[in-house]
Amino acid sequence: MARITALIITACLWATVQASQTQTEPKIEKQQFDGQRAMAHIAQQLVHGSREPANIQARQHTLNYIQQVLQPLSYSIRRQTFQAYGLQGTNIWASIKGESSDNKKDRRQIMLGAHWDSRSQADRDADPKLRNHPVMGANDGASGVAVLLEMARVLAAQPPAVTVDLVFFDLEDMGDIGKRPYSIGASQFIIRNPDYRPNAGVIVDMVCDKNLRIPRERHSQSRAPELMDRLWTIARQQRARGFIDRTGSFINDDHVPFLDAGINVVDLIQYPFPDYWHSTADSIDKCSAESLQQVGNVLSEFIATY
Ligand SMILES: [Zn+2]
């Protein structure tokens, strides 16, 4: 009887200690992806206009901005400059080490990529007089970078098990201008980093439209179906209605050079393209924080569960 009483008293004491601990312990707030913050990153990239090759001021500003966001978050950052097709370009590669990086057998690595340049000619503009004007690229360029920069904050606050590389590609959008191809920066990245072999990668491009519609891009679906299934399963669980569960079109984007190199990288991209695509009307009023939030939530879960 005494023994039982003692046990009860001990149990009660233990419960009291537990209760007081939960009361006094500082509450650690889990950092979550914030679509509004991502919107602010879009606005910052547009301060000096299009990030086309001729707009040196805007390009310098955006490169510095990306670096200024990442540096205090203790990412290791590499700037890689290159010359190709008569242009000079710069890719930024930022990494945050995951807990699995210490474990040789179970080392996992994910790449998130976006292009930070914007197109030099609005060749789809309704007004022929504007077709030699540059594209502002709020959606086509800045939105993907914004997702990566906001993700950088979340990952730094609670480092995941996997190592995450955020790669900002230059010169994606000079395709068919002066007979240049698309994805010059992503192709140069592969040439310059031949040993780079992440387990998986996701490119985000044109992900802020108010009426977000991302089908399963066809190169990604046919060449990395398991990775696509993983993303669309998460999207379904989260009821992310911008993710459309049907196969879309073949789109040449920064994932293609990676797929060609045998690396599983897929593309999240709006399709059909919005009517302001490659026009002077690709401005921030077309974007919504809610769309960015959907993409950020899916990618957060993807990274956390990989
Ligand atoms: Zn484009």
Short mmCIF file of N, CA, C and O in Angstrom, two decimals, residues 166-253:
data_model
loop_
_atom_site.label_atom_id
_atom_site.label_comp_id
_atom_site.label_asym_id
_atom_site.label_seq_id
_atom_site.Cartn_x
_atom_site.Cartn_y
_atom_site.Cartn_z
N LEU A 166 20.44 26.04 -53.58
CA LEU A 166 19.60 27.00 -54.30
C LEU A 166 20.44 27.54 -55.44
O LEU A 166 21.50 28.13 -55.19
N VAL A 167 20.02 27.30 -56.68
CA VAL A 167 20.83 27.76 -57.81
C VAL A 167 20.04 28.77 -58.63
O VAL A 167 18.91 28.50 -59.05
N PHE A 168 20.65 29.93 -58.81
CA PHE A 168 20.03 31.04 -59.54
C PHE A 168 20.72 31.12 -60.90
O PHE A 168 21.89 31.50 -61.00
N PHE A 169 19.99 30.71 -61.93
CA PHE A 169 20.59 30.62 -63.26
C PHE A 169 20.41 31.92 -64.03
O PHE A 169 19.34 32.53 -64.02
N ASP A 170 21.46 32.28 -64.74
CA ASP A 170 21.41 33.44 -65.63
C ASP A 170 21.03 32.98 -67.04
O ASP A 170 21.11 31.78 -67.36
N LEU A 171 20.62 33.92 -67.87
CA LEU A 171 20.46 33.71 -69.32
C LEU A 171 19.61 32.50 -69.69
O LEU A 171 19.97 31.74 -70.58
N GLU A 172 18.51 32.35 -69.00
CA GLU A 172 17.55 31.33 -69.43
C GLU A 172 16.78 31.82 -70.64
O GLU A 172 16.45 31.07 -71.56
N ASP A 173 16.48 33.15 -70.62
CA ASP A 173 15.39 33.63 -71.48
C ASP A 173 15.86 34.42 -72.70
O ASP A 173 15.19 35.35 -73.14
N MET A 174 17.01 34.00 -73.27
CA MET A 174 17.48 34.65 -74.50
C MET A 174 17.22 33.74 -75.71
O MET A 174 17.76 33.98 -76.80
N GLY A 175 16.40 32.72 -75.50
CA GLY A 175 16.13 31.75 -76.57
C GLY A 175 15.50 32.41 -77.79
O GLY A 175 14.62 33.25 -77.66
N ASP A 176 16.00 32.02 -78.97
CA ASP A 176 15.50 32.53 -80.26
C ASP A 176 15.76 34.03 -80.46
O ASP A 176 15.18 34.64 -81.35
N ILE A 177 16.62 34.60 -79.64
CA ILE A 177 17.04 35.99 -79.89
C ILE A 177 18.49 35.90 -80.39
O ILE A 177 19.36 35.40 -79.67
N GLY A 178 18.74 36.34 -81.62
CA GLY A 178 20.07 36.18 -82.20
C GLY A 178 20.47 34.71 -82.29
O GLY A 178 21.62 34.36 -82.06
N LYS A 179 19.51 33.87 -82.57
CA LYS A 179 19.71 32.41 -82.74
C LYS A 179 20.28 31.73 -81.48
O LYS A 179 20.91 30.68 -81.56
N ARG A 180 20.08 32.36 -80.35
CA ARG A 180 20.59 31.74 -79.11
C ARG A 180 19.60 30.69 -78.62
O ARG A 180 18.40 30.78 -78.86
N PRO A 181 20.12 29.71 -77.85
CA PRO A 181 19.20 28.73 -77.25
C PRO A 181 18.64 29.26 -75.91
O PRO A 181 19.12 30.28 -75.39
N TYR A 182 17.66 28.57 -75.38
CA TYR A 182 17.20 28.84 -74.01
C TYR A 182 18.20 28.18 -73.03
O TYR A 182 19.04 27.37 -73.43
N SER A 183 18.10 28.55 -71.77
CA SER A 183 18.85 27.88 -70.69
C SER A 183 20.37 27.87 -70.89
O SER A 183 21.02 26.86 -70.67
N ILE A 184 20.91 29.01 -71.28
CA ILE A 184 22.37 29.09 -71.44
C ILE A 184 23.05 28.93 -70.07
O ILE A 184 24.01 28.17 -69.93
N GLY A 185 22.54 29.60 -69.07
CA GLY A 185 23.15 29.54 -67.74
C GLY A 185 23.11 28.15 -67.13
O GLY A 185 24.09 27.68 -66.55
N ALA A 186 21.97 27.46 -67.28
CA ALA A 186 21.85 26.10 -66.72
C ALA A 186 22.81 25.14 -67.44
O ALA A 186 23.46 24.29 -66.81
N SER A 187 22.95 25.30 -68.76
CA SER A 187 23.88 24.45 -69.51
C SER A 187 25.32 24.72 -69.07
O SER A 187 26.12 23.78 -68.92
N GLN A 188 25.64 25.99 -68.86
CA GLN A 188 26.99 26.33 -68.40
C GLN A 188 27.25 25.77 -67.00
O GLN A 188 28.35 25.35 -66.69
N PHE A 189 26.23 25.78 -66.18
CA PHE A 189 26.37 25.24 -64.81
C PHE A 189 26.79 23.77 -64.87
O PHE A 189 27.66 23.32 -64.13
N ILE A 190 26.17 23.03 -65.77
CA ILE A 190 26.49 21.60 -65.89
C ILE A 190 27.90 21.41 -66.43
O ILE A 190 28.67 20.57 -65.93
N ILE A 191 28.29 22.22 -67.42
CA ILE A 191 29.64 22.11 -67.99
C ILE A 191 30.70 22.41 -66.92
O ILE A 191 31.72 21.74 -66.82
N ARG A 192 30.40 23.43 -66.10
CA ARG A 192 31.39 23.87 -65.13
C ARG A 192 31.41 23.05 -63.83
O ARG A 192 32.34 23.17 -63.03
N ASN A 193 30.37 22.28 -63.60
CA ASN A 193 30.30 21.47 -62.37
C ASN A 193 29.97 20.02 -62.72
O ASN A 193 28.91 19.51 -62.34
N PRO A 194 30.90 19.35 -63.44
CA PRO A 194 30.56 18.02 -63.96
C PRO A 194 30.33 16.97 -62.87
O PRO A 194 29.67 15.96 -63.14
N ASP A 195 30.83 17.22 -61.67
CA ASP A 195 30.64 16.22 -60.60
C ASP A 195 29.37 16.46 -59.79
O ASP A 195 29.07 15.72 -58.85
N TYR A 196 28.62 17.47 -60.14
CA TYR A 196 27.42 17.81 -59.37
C TYR A 196 26.32 16.78 -59.63
O TYR A 196 25.85 16.64 -60.75
N ARG A 197 25.93 16.07 -58.59
CA ARG A 197 24.94 15.00 -58.74
C ARG A 197 23.94 15.01 -57.59
O ARG A 197 23.98 14.13 -56.71
N PRO A 198 23.04 15.97 -57.55
CA PRO A 198 22.01 15.92 -56.49
C PRO A 198 21.07 14.74 -56.72
O PRO A 198 20.97 14.24 -57.85
N ASN A 199 20.39 14.29 -55.68
CA ASN A 199 19.43 13.19 -55.84
C ASN A 199 18.22 13.62 -56.63
O ASN A 199 17.60 12.83 -57.34
N ALA A 200 17.85 14.89 -56.47
CA ALA A 200 16.67 15.40 -57.16
C ALA A 200 16.75 16.91 -57.25
O ALA A 200 17.48 17.55 -56.47
N GLY A 201 16.00 17.46 -58.20
CA GLY A 201 15.97 18.91 -58.32
C GLY A 201 14.63 19.38 -58.87
O GLY A 201 13.93 18.64 -59.56
N VAL A 202 14.28 20.61 -58.50
CA VAL A 202 13.03 21.21 -58.99
C VAL A 202 13.33 22.63 -59.45
O VAL A 202 13.91 23.42 -58.70
N ILE A 203 12.96 22.92 -60.70
CA ILE A 203 13.04 24.29 -61.21
C ILE A 203 11.68 24.95 -61.00
O ILE A 203 10.65 24.32 -61.26
N VAL A 204 11.68 26.19 -60.51
CA VAL A 204 10.41 26.94 -60.40
C VAL A 204 10.48 28.15 -61.32
O VAL A 204 11.41 28.94 -61.25
N ASP A 205 9.49 28.26 -62.19
CA ASP A 205 9.48 29.32 -63.20
C ASP A 205 8.02 29.69 -63.49
O ASP A 205 7.20 28.80 -63.75
N MET A 206 7.72 30.97 -63.43
CA MET A 206 6.34 31.44 -63.66
C MET A 206 5.36 30.80 -62.67
O MET A 206 4.49 30.01 -63.05
N VAL A 207 5.53 31.13 -61.42
CA VAL A 207 4.74 30.49 -60.36
C VAL A 207 3.94 31.46 -59.50
O VAL A 207 3.50 31.11 -58.41
N CYS A 208 3.74 32.70 -60.00
CA CYS A 208 3.03 33.67 -59.15
C CYS A 208 1.68 34.09 -59.70
O CYS A 208 0.98 34.89 -59.07
N ASP A 209 1.29 33.60 -60.87
CA ASP A 209 0.05 34.10 -61.49
C ASP A 209 -1.14 33.94 -60.54
O ASP A 209 -1.27 32.92 -59.85
N LYS A 210 -2.04 34.95 -60.57
CA LYS A 210 -3.21 34.92 -59.70
C LYS A 210 -4.08 33.69 -59.97
O LYS A 210 -4.72 33.16 -59.07
N ASN A 211 -4.09 33.28 -61.23
CA ASN A 211 -4.81 32.06 -61.59
C ASN A 211 -3.79 30.96 -61.88
O ASN A 211 -3.57 30.56 -63.02
N LEU A 212 -3.13 30.50 -60.80
CA LEU A 212 -2.02 29.55 -60.97
C LEU A 212 -2.50 28.23 -61.56
O LEU A 212 -3.48 27.64 -61.09
N ARG A 213 -1.81 27.78 -62.61
CA ARG A 213 -2.14 26.49 -63.24
C ARG A 213 -0.84 25.82 -63.65
O ARG A 213 -0.21 26.19 -64.63
N ILE A 214 -0.43 24.84 -62.86
CA ILE A 214 0.81 24.11 -63.14
C ILE A 214 0.46 22.66 -63.46
O ILE A 214 0.21 21.87 -62.54
N PRO A 215 0.43 22.28 -64.73
CA PRO A 215 0.22 20.87 -65.04
C PRO A 215 1.57 20.12 -64.94
O PRO A 215 2.60 20.74 -64.65
N ARG A 216 1.55 18.82 -65.17
CA ARG A 216 2.80 18.04 -65.13
C ARG A 216 3.54 18.26 -66.45
O ARG A 216 3.14 17.71 -67.48
N GLU A 217 4.58 19.08 -66.40
CA GLU A 217 5.36 19.39 -67.61
C GLU A 217 5.84 18.08 -68.24
O GLU A 217 6.25 17.16 -67.54
N ARG A 218 5.80 18.01 -69.56
CA ARG A 218 5.91 16.70 -70.22
C ARG A 218 7.32 16.10 -70.22
O ARG A 218 7.47 14.88 -70.08
N HIS A 219 8.38 16.92 -70.37
CA HIS A 219 9.75 16.36 -70.25
C HIS A 219 9.92 15.75 -68.84
O HIS A 219 10.44 14.66 -68.68
N SER A 220 9.47 16.52 -67.84
CA SER A 220 9.62 16.08 -66.45
C SER A 220 8.85 14.78 -66.22
O SER A 220 9.36 13.84 -65.60
N GLN A 221 7.62 14.77 -66.72
CA GLN A 221 6.75 13.62 -66.49
C GLN A 221 7.29 12.36 -67.17
O GLN A 221 7.25 11.28 -66.60
N SER A 222 7.84 12.51 -68.38
CA SER A 222 8.29 11.30 -69.07
C SER A 222 9.67 10.85 -68.59
O SER A 222 9.99 9.67 -68.66
N ARG A 223 10.49 11.79 -68.07
CA ARG A 223 11.86 11.39 -67.72
C ARG A 223 12.13 11.29 -66.22
O ARG A 223 13.13 10.71 -65.81
N ALA A 224 11.26 11.88 -65.41
CA ALA A 224 11.43 11.76 -63.94
C ALA A 224 10.06 11.57 -63.29
O ALA A 224 9.65 12.37 -62.43
N PRO A 225 9.32 10.52 -63.69
CA PRO A 225 7.93 10.38 -63.23
C PRO A 225 7.79 10.20 -61.72
O PRO A 225 6.83 10.70 -61.12
N GLU A 226 8.76 9.52 -61.08
CA GLU A 226 8.62 9.29 -59.63
C GLU A 226 8.71 10.60 -58.85
O GLU A 226 7.97 10.81 -57.89
N LEU A 227 9.62 11.45 -59.31
CA LEU A 227 9.78 12.75 -58.66
C LEU A 227 8.50 13.58 -58.85
O LEU A 227 8.03 14.25 -57.91
N MET A 228 7.93 13.52 -60.04
CA MET A 228 6.67 14.25 -60.30
C MET A 228 5.55 13.71 -59.41
O MET A 228 4.77 14.48 -58.84
N ASP A 229 5.47 12.39 -59.29
CA ASP A 229 4.42 11.79 -58.45
C ASP A 229 4.54 12.26 -57.01
O ASP A 229 3.55 12.54 -56.34
N ARG A 230 5.78 12.32 -56.53
CA ARG A 230 6.03 12.77 -55.17
C ARG A 230 5.48 14.19 -54.96
O ARG A 230 4.80 14.48 -53.98
N LEU A 231 5.77 15.07 -55.92
CA LEU A 231 5.31 16.47 -55.80
C LEU A 231 3.78 16.56 -55.89
O LEU A 231 3.15 17.29 -55.13
N TRP A 232 3.20 15.80 -56.83
CA TRP A 232 1.74 15.92 -57.01
C TRP A 232 0.96 15.23 -55.89
O TRP A 232 -0.16 15.61 -55.59
N THR A 233 1.58 14.23 -55.26
CA THR A 233 0.95 13.62 -54.08
C THR A 233 0.88 14.66 -52.95
O THR A 233 -0.16 14.82 -52.30
N ILE A 234 1.97 15.38 -52.75
CA ILE A 234 1.98 16.43 -51.71
C ILE A 234 0.95 17.50 -52.06
O ILE A 234 0.17 17.94 -51.20
N ALA A 235 0.93 17.91 -53.32
CA ALA A 235 -0.01 18.96 -53.75
C ALA A 235 -1.46 18.53 -53.48
O ALA A 235 -2.28 19.32 -53.03
N ARG A 236 -1.73 17.23 -53.74
CA ARG A 236 -3.10 16.74 -53.52
C ARG A 236 -3.43 16.76 -52.02
O ARG A 236 -4.49 17.22 -51.62
N GLN A 237 -2.46 16.30 -51.20
CA GLN A 237 -2.67 16.30 -49.74
C GLN A 237 -2.92 17.71 -49.23
O GLN A 237 -3.71 17.93 -48.32
N GLN A 238 -2.23 18.67 -49.81
CA GLN A 238 -2.36 20.06 -49.34
C GLN A 238 -3.51 20.80 -50.02
O GLN A 238 -3.72 21.98 -49.76
N ARG A 239 -4.17 20.13 -50.91
CA ARG A 239 -5.25 20.76 -51.73
C ARG A 239 -4.74 22.02 -52.42
O ARG A 239 -5.42 23.06 -52.45
N ALA A 240 -3.53 21.92 -52.97
CA ALA A 240 -2.94 23.05 -53.71
C ALA A 240 -3.57 23.04 -55.11
O ALA A 240 -3.13 22.32 -55.99
N ARG A 241 -4.59 23.88 -55.28
CA ARG A 241 -5.40 23.74 -56.50
C ARG A 241 -4.70 24.29 -57.75
O ARG A 241 -5.15 24.05 -58.86
N GLY A 242 -3.57 24.98 -57.57
CA GLY A 242 -2.79 25.44 -58.74
C GLY A 242 -2.03 24.30 -59.41
O GLY A 242 -1.56 24.46 -60.54
N PHE A 243 -1.90 23.18 -58.72
CA PHE A 243 -1.22 22.02 -59.31
C PHE A 243 -2.28 21.17 -60.02
O PHE A 243 -3.15 20.58 -59.37
N ILE A 244 -2.22 21.14 -61.34
CA ILE A 244 -3.23 20.45 -62.13
C ILE A 244 -2.72 19.04 -62.44
O ILE A 244 -1.64 18.89 -63.01
N ASP A 245 -3.53 18.04 -62.07
CA ASP A 245 -3.04 16.67 -62.22
C ASP A 245 -3.34 16.11 -63.62
O ASP A 245 -4.12 15.19 -63.78
N ARG A 246 -2.70 16.74 -64.59
CA ARG A 246 -2.73 16.16 -65.94
C ARG A 246 -1.42 16.56 -66.62
O ARG A 246 -0.74 17.51 -66.21
N THR A 247 -1.06 15.81 -67.68
CA THR A 247 0.20 16.08 -68.35
C THR A 247 0.05 17.28 -69.28
O THR A 247 -0.91 17.37 -70.04
N GLY A 248 1.00 18.20 -69.19
CA GLY A 248 0.96 19.40 -70.01
C GLY A 248 1.77 19.23 -71.29
O GLY A 248 1.82 18.15 -71.88
N SER A 249 2.45 20.29 -71.67
CA SER A 249 3.20 20.30 -72.93
C SER A 249 4.70 20.10 -72.64
O SER A 249 5.12 20.16 -71.48
N PHE A 250 5.50 19.89 -73.71
CA PHE A 250 6.96 19.88 -73.56
C PHE A 250 7.44 21.32 -73.49
O PHE A 250 7.16 22.10 -74.40
N ILE A 251 8.13 21.68 -72.44
CA ILE A 251 8.62 23.05 -72.31
C ILE A 251 10.13 23.03 -72.10
O ILE A 251 10.64 22.29 -71.25
N ASN A 252 10.83 23.83 -72.92
CA ASN A 252 12.28 23.93 -72.76
C ASN A 252 12.57 24.92 -71.64
O ASN A 252 12.35 26.11 -71.79
N ASP A 253 13.07 24.39 -70.55
CA ASP A 253 13.41 25.26 -69.42
C ASP A 253 14.69 24.73 -68.78
O ASP A 253 15.30 23.77 -69.30
#
